[in-house]
Short mmCIF file of C-alpha atoms in Angstrom, two decimals:
data_model
loop_
_atom_site.label_atom_id
_atom_site.label_comp_id
_atom_site.label_asym_id
_atom_site.label_seq_id
_atom_site.Cartn_x
_atom_site.Cartn_y
_atom_site.Cartn_z
CA UNK A 950 83.20 179.20 97.44
CA UNK A 951 80.42 178.48 97.48
CA UNK A 952 81.39 175.75 95.00
CA UNK A 953 84.44 174.90 97.45
CA UNK A 954 81.36 174.92 100.32
CA UNK A 955 78.71 172.14 98.58
CA UNK A 956 82.38 169.42 97.77
CA UNK A 957 82.68 169.44 101.38
CA UNK A 958 79.13 168.83 102.52
CA UNK A 959 78.77 166.53 99.45
CA UNK A 960 82.22 165.70 101.08
CA UNK A 961 80.72 165.18 104.17
CA UNK A 962 77.20 163.56 103.24
CA UNK A 963 78.96 160.13 101.46
CA UNK A 964 81.39 159.79 104.60
CA UNK A 965 78.06 159.50 106.56
CA UNK A 966 76.21 157.20 103.96
CA UNK A 967 79.17 155.17 104.19
CA UNK A 968 80.00 155.11 107.33
CA UNK A 969 75.70 154.01 108.10
CA UNK A 970 76.29 151.17 105.75
CA UNK A 971 79.39 149.92 107.32
CA UNK A 972 77.47 150.46 110.36
CA UNK A 973 74.77 148.14 108.99
CA UNK A 974 76.83 144.62 109.57
CA UNK A 975 78.82 143.00 111.84
CA UNK A 976 81.44 145.34 112.38
CA UNK A 977 85.40 143.66 112.49
CA UNK A 978 87.88 144.75 114.53
CA UNK A 979 91.33 145.39 112.74
CA UNK A 980 94.47 144.01 114.93
CA UNK A 981 96.11 141.09 116.02
CA UNK A 982 94.33 138.23 117.79
CA UNK A 983 95.75 139.06 120.79
CA UNK A 984 95.00 143.18 119.95
CA UNK A 985 91.52 141.76 120.14
CA UNK A 986 92.20 139.70 123.57
CA UNK A 987 93.40 143.45 124.77
CA UNK A 988 90.30 144.11 123.33
CA UNK A 989 87.62 142.20 125.05
CA UNK A 990 88.85 142.43 128.08
CA UNK A 991 88.49 145.78 128.80
CA UNK A 992 85.25 146.32 127.15
CA UNK A 993 84.04 143.62 128.76
CA UNK A 994 83.21 141.62 125.79
CA UNK A 995 83.44 138.00 124.63
CA UNK A 996 85.36 137.50 120.87
CA UNK A 997 83.84 136.11 118.25
CA UNK A 998 86.11 134.45 115.30
CA UNK A 999 84.70 133.91 112.20
CA UNK A 1000 87.06 131.21 110.73
CA UNK A 1001 87.35 131.39 107.60
CA UNK A 1002 89.56 130.24 103.88
CA UNK A 1003 89.18 131.91 100.35
CA UNK A 1004 87.99 128.92 98.80
CA UNK A 1005 84.89 128.11 101.12
CA UNK A 1006 82.01 129.38 99.40
CA UNK A 1007 79.72 128.82 102.57
CA UNK A 1008 81.82 131.55 103.81
CA UNK A 1009 81.65 134.41 100.89
CA UNK A 1010 77.88 133.45 101.19
CA UNK A 1011 77.22 133.94 105.11
CA UNK A 1012 79.56 137.38 104.23
CA UNK A 1013 77.66 138.89 101.65
CA UNK A 1014 74.14 138.00 102.36
CA UNK A 1015 74.58 138.18 106.67
CA UNK A 1016 76.59 140.13 108.09
CA UNK A 1017 75.94 142.20 106.01
CA UNK A 1018 72.26 142.11 108.08
CA UNK A 1019 71.36 145.20 110.52
CA UNK A 1020 70.11 143.17 112.98
CA UNK A 1021 73.07 140.82 112.89
CA UNK A 1022 75.44 143.79 113.03
CA UNK A 1023 72.90 145.20 116.12
CA UNK A 1024 73.30 142.17 118.00
CA UNK A 1025 76.61 140.57 117.47
CA UNK A 1026 78.25 144.86 117.80
CA UNK A 1027 76.62 144.97 121.30
CA UNK A 1028 78.51 141.54 122.74
CA UNK A 1029 81.07 140.94 120.92
CA UNK A 1030 84.61 141.93 119.57
CA UNK A 1031 84.20 140.59 115.39
CA UNK A 1032 87.24 139.04 114.98
CA UNK A 1033 87.42 137.46 111.06
CA UNK A 1034 90.50 134.96 110.54
CA UNK A 1035 91.87 133.27 107.52
CA UNK A 1036 93.39 129.75 108.65
CA UNK A 1037 95.31 129.00 106.42
CA UNK A 1038 97.23 132.48 105.58
CA UNK A 1039 100.06 133.59 107.97
CA UNK A 1040 101.04 132.26 110.90
CA UNK A 1041 98.73 134.16 113.45
CA UNK A 1042 95.96 131.91 111.23
CA UNK A 1043 97.38 128.93 111.01
CA UNK A 1044 98.15 129.32 114.14
CA UNK A 1045 94.96 129.92 115.42
CA UNK A 1046 93.76 126.96 113.77
CA UNK A 1047 95.30 124.51 115.52
CA UNK A 1048 94.78 126.31 119.24
CA UNK A 1049 91.29 126.32 118.14
CA UNK A 1050 90.89 122.82 116.52
CA UNK A 1051 89.50 124.29 113.42
CA UNK A 1052 88.54 121.72 111.05
CA UNK A 1053 86.07 122.40 108.78
CA UNK A 1054 84.51 126.53 107.14
CA UNK A 1055 83.44 128.69 108.50
CA UNK A 1056 83.56 127.45 111.71
CA UNK A 1057 82.62 130.15 114.14
CA UNK A 1058 84.15 130.44 117.92
CA UNK A 1059 82.80 132.94 120.62
CA UNK A 1060 85.82 132.59 123.73
CA UNK A 1061 86.06 134.47 126.74
CA UNK A 1062 87.79 137.63 127.60
CA UNK A 1063 90.21 134.51 129.37
CA UNK A 1064 90.88 133.00 125.83
CA UNK A 1065 88.37 129.67 126.29
CA UNK A 1066 85.78 128.71 123.67
CA UNK A 1067 82.74 129.12 125.45
CA UNK A 1068 80.72 127.48 122.19
CA UNK A 1069 81.40 126.74 118.53
CA UNK A 1070 79.66 126.11 115.46
CA UNK A 1071 80.01 125.83 111.72
CA UNK A 1072 78.59 125.87 108.72
CA UNK A 1073 75.71 128.91 106.02
CA UNK A 1074 73.17 129.98 108.85
CA UNK A 1075 70.63 132.09 108.46
CA UNK A 1076 70.53 135.59 110.76
CA UNK A 1077 67.96 134.10 112.74
CA UNK A 1078 69.18 130.90 113.46
CA UNK A 1079 72.97 133.05 113.87
CA UNK A 1080 71.74 135.75 116.09
CA UNK A 1081 69.92 132.50 118.29
CA UNK A 1082 73.60 130.59 118.28
CA UNK A 1083 75.10 134.13 119.16
CA UNK A 1084 72.10 134.40 122.39
CA UNK A 1085 73.71 130.55 123.35
CA UNK A 1086 77.10 131.55 123.71
CA UNK A 1087 76.14 134.55 125.23
CA UNK A 1088 74.77 132.63 127.96
CA UNK A 1089 77.29 130.17 127.86
CA UNK A 1090 80.16 132.47 129.09
CA UNK A 1091 81.89 131.50 131.38
CA UNK A 1092 80.42 127.90 131.69
CA UNK A 1093 82.00 126.89 128.66
CA UNK A 1094 82.79 123.00 128.78
CA UNK A 1095 86.16 124.25 127.57
CA UNK A 1096 86.98 126.71 130.57
CA UNK A 1097 84.56 124.70 132.77
CA UNK A 1098 87.17 121.62 132.35
CA UNK A 1099 90.52 123.53 132.31
CA UNK A 1100 89.32 124.69 135.62
CA UNK A 1101 89.12 121.00 136.51
CA UNK A 1102 85.00 120.03 136.31
CA UNK A 1103 85.36 116.29 136.34
CA UNK A 1104 81.65 115.31 136.38
CA UNK A 1105 81.51 111.90 134.88
CA UNK A 1106 77.74 113.17 132.84
CA UNK A 1107 79.55 116.24 132.08
CA UNK A 1108 82.64 114.77 130.41
CA UNK A 1109 81.36 112.52 128.02
CA UNK A 1110 78.93 115.58 127.75
CA UNK A 1111 82.20 117.80 126.71
CA UNK A 1112 83.34 114.85 124.59
CA UNK A 1113 80.42 114.12 123.10
CA UNK A 1114 80.05 117.61 122.26
CA UNK A 1115 83.67 118.04 120.00
CA UNK A 1116 82.56 114.66 118.70
CA UNK A 1117 79.72 116.17 116.68
CA UNK A 1118 82.01 118.69 115.68
CA UNK A 1119 84.76 116.53 114.41
CA UNK A 1120 87.66 118.04 116.83
CA UNK A 1121 89.98 114.93 117.29
CA UNK A 1122 92.89 116.98 118.33
CA UNK A 1123 90.48 118.23 121.75
CA UNK A 1124 88.97 114.89 122.16
CA UNK A 1125 92.18 113.20 121.86
CA UNK A 1126 94.04 115.88 124.41
CA UNK A 1127 91.03 115.92 126.75
CA UNK A 1128 90.89 111.45 127.45
CA UNK A 1129 95.03 111.61 127.27
CA UNK A 1130 94.24 114.85 130.49
CA UNK A 1131 92.08 111.76 131.62
CA UNK A 1132 94.06 109.76 131.68
CA UNK A 1133 96.92 111.15 133.28
CA UNK A 1134 94.68 112.08 136.38
CA UNK A 1135 92.44 108.55 136.27
CA UNK A 1136 94.34 105.75 134.34
CA UNK A 1137 94.19 102.62 132.25
CA UNK A 1138 90.10 102.93 133.20
CA UNK A 1139 89.48 105.64 131.05
CA UNK A 1140 90.49 102.49 127.90
CA UNK A 1141 87.82 100.03 129.56
CA UNK A 1142 84.55 102.75 130.04
CA UNK A 1143 83.01 101.73 126.65
CA UNK A 1144 82.09 105.64 125.34
CA UNK A 1145 85.66 106.53 126.14
CA UNK A 1146 86.72 103.53 123.73
CA UNK A 1147 84.68 105.11 120.95
CA UNK A 1148 86.43 108.08 121.61
CA UNK A 1149 89.40 106.86 121.80
CA UNK A 1150 89.09 104.09 118.77
CA UNK A 1151 87.76 107.03 116.61
CA UNK A 1152 90.36 110.39 117.35
CA UNK A 1153 93.47 108.49 118.88
CA UNK A 1154 96.40 109.18 115.89
CA UNK A 1155 99.79 109.62 117.91
CA UNK A 1156 101.25 106.89 118.60
CA UNK A 1157 103.37 109.32 121.21
CA UNK A 1158 100.85 110.21 123.68
CA UNK A 1159 101.13 108.70 127.82
CA UNK A 1160 97.26 107.23 127.09
CA UNK A 1161 98.27 105.33 123.02
CA UNK A 1162 101.52 104.10 124.78
CA UNK A 1163 99.47 101.65 127.75
CA UNK A 1164 96.95 101.19 125.27
CA UNK A 1165 99.69 99.04 123.39
CA UNK A 1166 100.61 97.58 126.58
CA UNK A 1167 97.44 96.30 127.66
CA UNK A 1168 95.87 95.71 124.60
CA UNK A 1169 95.22 92.14 125.07
CA UNK A 1170 93.65 92.46 128.15
CA UNK A 1171 91.30 94.86 126.17
CA UNK A 1172 90.24 91.71 123.96
CA UNK A 1173 87.33 91.22 126.78
CA UNK A 1174 85.89 94.26 126.59
CA UNK A 1175 86.02 95.44 123.77
CA UNK A 1176 86.47 92.81 121.43
CA UNK A 1177 89.13 91.33 119.63
CA UNK A 1178 88.64 93.31 116.48
CA UNK A 1179 88.26 95.82 117.32
CA UNK A 1180 91.23 96.77 119.56
CA UNK A 1181 93.71 94.65 116.95
CA UNK A 1182 92.04 96.92 114.42
CA UNK A 1183 92.82 100.37 116.29
CA UNK A 1184 96.33 98.65 115.97
CA UNK A 1185 96.19 99.23 112.72
CA UNK A 1186 94.47 102.97 112.25
CA UNK A 1187 97.37 103.96 114.76
CA UNK A 1188 100.75 101.96 113.17
CA UNK A 1189 99.92 101.85 109.85
CA UNK A 1190 97.66 103.70 108.23
CA UNK A 1191 98.04 106.29 105.17
CA UNK A 1192 98.52 108.68 108.27
CA UNK A 1193 100.85 107.87 109.60
CA UNK A 1194 103.02 106.66 106.46
CA UNK A 1195 102.65 110.89 105.33
CA UNK A 1196 104.77 111.14 107.76
CA UNK A 1197 107.74 109.28 106.82
CA UNK A 1198 107.95 111.88 103.98
CA UNK A 1199 110.32 114.82 102.73
CA UNK A 1200 110.20 117.14 100.74
CA UNK A 1201 112.40 117.68 98.02
CA UNK A 1202 110.97 121.31 95.82
CA UNK A 1203 107.52 119.40 94.45
CA UNK A 1204 107.84 115.31 94.87
CA UNK A 1205 107.60 113.58 97.87
CA UNK A 1206 110.29 110.70 99.12
CA UNK A 1207 111.22 108.87 101.42
CA UNK A 1208 113.13 109.42 104.73
CA UNK A 1209 114.82 105.45 104.61
CA UNK A 1210 116.89 106.31 108.28
CA UNK A 1211 113.00 107.47 109.47
CA UNK A 1212 110.84 104.67 108.32
CA UNK A 1213 113.51 102.00 109.60
CA UNK A 1214 113.61 103.87 113.29
CA UNK A 1215 109.59 103.96 112.93
CA UNK A 1216 109.13 99.62 112.27
CA UNK A 1217 112.15 99.73 114.88
CA UNK A 1218 109.66 101.79 117.12
CA UNK A 1219 107.01 98.91 116.21
CA UNK A 1220 108.79 96.18 117.63
CA UNK A 1221 110.53 97.81 120.23
CA UNK A 1222 106.65 98.37 121.71
CA UNK A 1223 106.44 94.36 120.76
CA UNK A 1224 102.84 95.06 118.52
CA UNK A 1225 101.18 92.63 117.60
CA UNK A 1226 101.84 90.96 113.88
CA UNK A 1227 104.08 93.77 113.56
CA UNK A 1228 105.87 92.73 111.14
CA UNK A 1229 102.49 92.55 109.14
CA UNK A 1230 101.63 96.24 109.57
CA UNK A 1231 105.44 97.06 109.09
CA UNK A 1232 104.63 95.87 105.35
CA UNK A 1233 101.26 97.33 105.24
CA UNK A 1234 103.40 100.78 105.29
CA UNK A 1235 105.67 99.50 102.66
CA UNK A 1236 102.09 99.15 100.88
CA UNK A 1237 100.63 101.90 100.85
CA UNK A 1238 104.57 103.95 100.11
CA UNK A 1239 104.16 101.50 97.16
CA UNK A 1240 100.19 102.45 96.14
CA UNK A 1241 100.76 106.20 96.96
CA UNK A 1242 103.94 106.44 94.08
CA UNK A 1243 101.44 104.66 91.66
CA UNK A 1244 103.58 101.19 91.63
CA UNK A 1245 100.34 98.86 91.38
CA UNK A 1246 102.14 96.08 90.37
CA UNK A 1247 104.58 95.77 92.55
CA UNK A 1248 101.95 96.65 96.07
CA UNK A 1249 99.75 94.13 94.49
CA UNK A 1250 103.26 91.20 94.61
CA UNK A 1251 104.04 92.73 98.38
CA UNK A 1252 100.19 91.69 99.25
CA UNK A 1253 100.42 88.56 97.43
CA UNK A 1254 103.54 87.49 99.89
CA UNK A 1255 101.96 89.03 102.79
CA UNK A 1256 99.21 87.60 102.38
CA UNK A 1257 99.72 84.27 102.07
CA UNK A 1258 98.67 83.34 105.57
CA UNK A 1259 96.25 85.74 105.66
CA UNK A 1260 92.98 85.95 108.28
CA UNK A 1261 89.94 87.46 106.75
CA UNK A 1262 90.51 90.96 108.37
CA UNK A 1263 93.92 91.51 106.97
CA UNK A 1264 92.83 90.50 104.10
CA UNK A 1265 89.92 93.07 103.69
CA UNK A 1266 92.83 96.03 104.70
CA UNK A 1267 94.53 95.70 102.12
CA UNK A 1268 91.89 95.26 99.94
CA UNK A 1269 90.22 98.25 101.20
CA UNK A 1270 93.28 100.31 100.68
CA UNK A 1271 93.99 99.26 97.05
CA UNK A 1272 90.17 100.41 96.28
CA UNK A 1273 90.94 104.23 97.67
CA UNK A 1274 94.35 104.60 96.28
CA UNK A 1275 94.34 102.41 93.54
CA UNK A 1276 92.29 104.16 90.64
CA UNK A 1277 91.90 103.52 87.26
CA UNK A 1278 93.56 99.88 87.38
CA UNK A 1279 90.99 98.08 85.77
CA UNK A 1280 93.15 94.62 86.65
CA UNK A 1281 94.88 95.28 89.94
CA UNK A 1282 91.72 95.90 91.17
CA UNK A 1283 90.14 92.80 89.81
CA UNK A 1284 93.22 91.10 91.49
CA UNK A 1285 92.27 92.22 94.85
CA UNK A 1286 88.61 91.09 94.25
CA UNK A 1287 90.27 88.34 95.07
CA UNK A 1288 91.37 88.56 98.13
CA UNK A 1289 88.25 90.10 99.35
CA UNK A 1290 86.63 86.29 98.29
CA UNK A 1291 89.73 84.90 100.16
CA UNK A 1292 88.83 86.75 103.70
CA UNK A 1293 84.85 86.32 102.90
CA UNK A 1294 85.90 82.44 102.26
CA UNK A 1295 87.69 82.33 105.51
CA UNK A 1296 85.78 81.66 109.16
CA UNK A 1297 84.88 85.84 109.87
CA UNK A 1298 82.48 87.98 111.92
CA UNK A 1299 79.80 89.87 111.01
CA UNK A 1300 81.18 93.76 110.38
CA UNK A 1301 84.35 91.77 108.37
CA UNK A 1302 81.14 90.61 106.44
CA UNK A 1303 79.49 93.64 106.16
CA UNK A 1304 83.08 95.14 105.31
CA UNK A 1305 84.03 92.36 102.94
CA UNK A 1306 80.88 92.68 100.97
CA UNK A 1307 80.78 96.88 100.86
CA UNK A 1308 85.15 96.77 99.90
CA UNK A 1309 83.94 93.97 97.21
CA UNK A 1310 81.14 95.71 95.80
CA UNK A 1311 83.53 99.00 94.91
CA UNK A 1312 85.77 97.07 93.61
CA UNK A 1313 83.22 95.91 91.06
CA UNK A 1314 81.86 98.89 90.53
CA UNK A 1315 82.96 101.88 91.14
CA UNK A 1316 83.93 104.17 88.23
CA UNK A 1317 85.56 106.95 90.72
CA UNK A 1318 87.12 104.69 93.91
CA UNK A 1319 88.02 107.12 95.55
CA UNK A 1320 85.39 107.56 95.82
CA UNK A 1321 83.59 104.45 96.16
CA UNK A 1322 80.90 103.44 93.87
CA UNK A 1323 76.44 103.97 94.40
CA UNK A 1324 75.67 102.72 97.02
CA UNK A 1325 79.16 102.38 99.18
CA UNK A 1326 79.63 102.40 103.20
CA UNK A 1327 81.67 104.77 104.42
CA UNK A 1328 84.93 101.89 105.63
CA UNK A 1329 85.87 101.16 109.21
CA UNK A 1330 89.09 99.64 107.43
CA UNK A 1331 89.66 103.14 106.94
CA UNK A 1332 88.04 105.50 109.66
CA UNK A 1333 88.07 109.18 109.18
CA UNK A 1334 89.19 110.32 112.16
CA UNK A 1335 86.62 112.39 115.02
CA UNK A 1336 83.42 110.76 112.73
CA UNK A 1337 82.41 108.11 114.09
CA UNK A 1338 81.49 104.45 112.56
#
């Protein structure tokens, strides 16, 4: 009997010790997003979501070194319903990734009980900074930019601050949605405003949104506002980008196959919308498809045909795509050097001068063409969506 009592006492003591250890750090809610939302409403708290992926080193580091700390747990457990979510696994994770425009890991979302993001952050943080950030979220509460915008605030300073906040976190989808809402409310003047144009240029990727369609209809009038070079580059980056080309593929097993019917419909759309030089844009899409298939000689031959009478901008565009997509084929890269030299010999502006010299440098010196050579700069001809140039 004494032995049994001793074992029971030992079990209770161990259980208490484990619970004490668990309670030191952040206590995560075990349930669905909807259940967490209901719990937040019930307790009058906000929701904290740790958005992570299995492969993310900083995510694992936060779990190992920051989340278990007592001071972190004390604050987060008092103020939030805490939720961990793998954004790349399961229907709910993928849905939440899309809903909240998660583009990097770790991302930290502080969400009101009504489902609006009050504050978001990203990256590894030390404990003091992490707690300070959480305090900022609590202070923000229902005054978060997403909620203010959704409920109708339209002060220009607020709007541009909200867009800049999203740009700082590379939230391109969020920016594109906001700009389209503003277009529906304010019309074409959105395209003429310098700050909104910068955001549109940086983030717009869907050719079928109302704002993108309006942009194509207005493109000639926008030359005087933003310059012909910038406007034509945006049309090209909307309709003849690597991203656009990827939408034309089907997957059969692991093999990518171009859907010819879909591609023809897309080419018809370019013609229907009367894009400037739409035939060149169509050829550029074909060029991307050939490069992606590793058919470098065919791609180069298409370039020679298409670029016979090309201006400096088009020559630089095609050479830049080649520099990024052709790997370990020095002969083809050397041929594309000629395109850049032709571009620099033609009449051109400062942007093309800088771009051309940078592409030329990487074509001639880079050991890893995808990343560019030492000293290479980001390409304005292949902008990274959501990143300012």
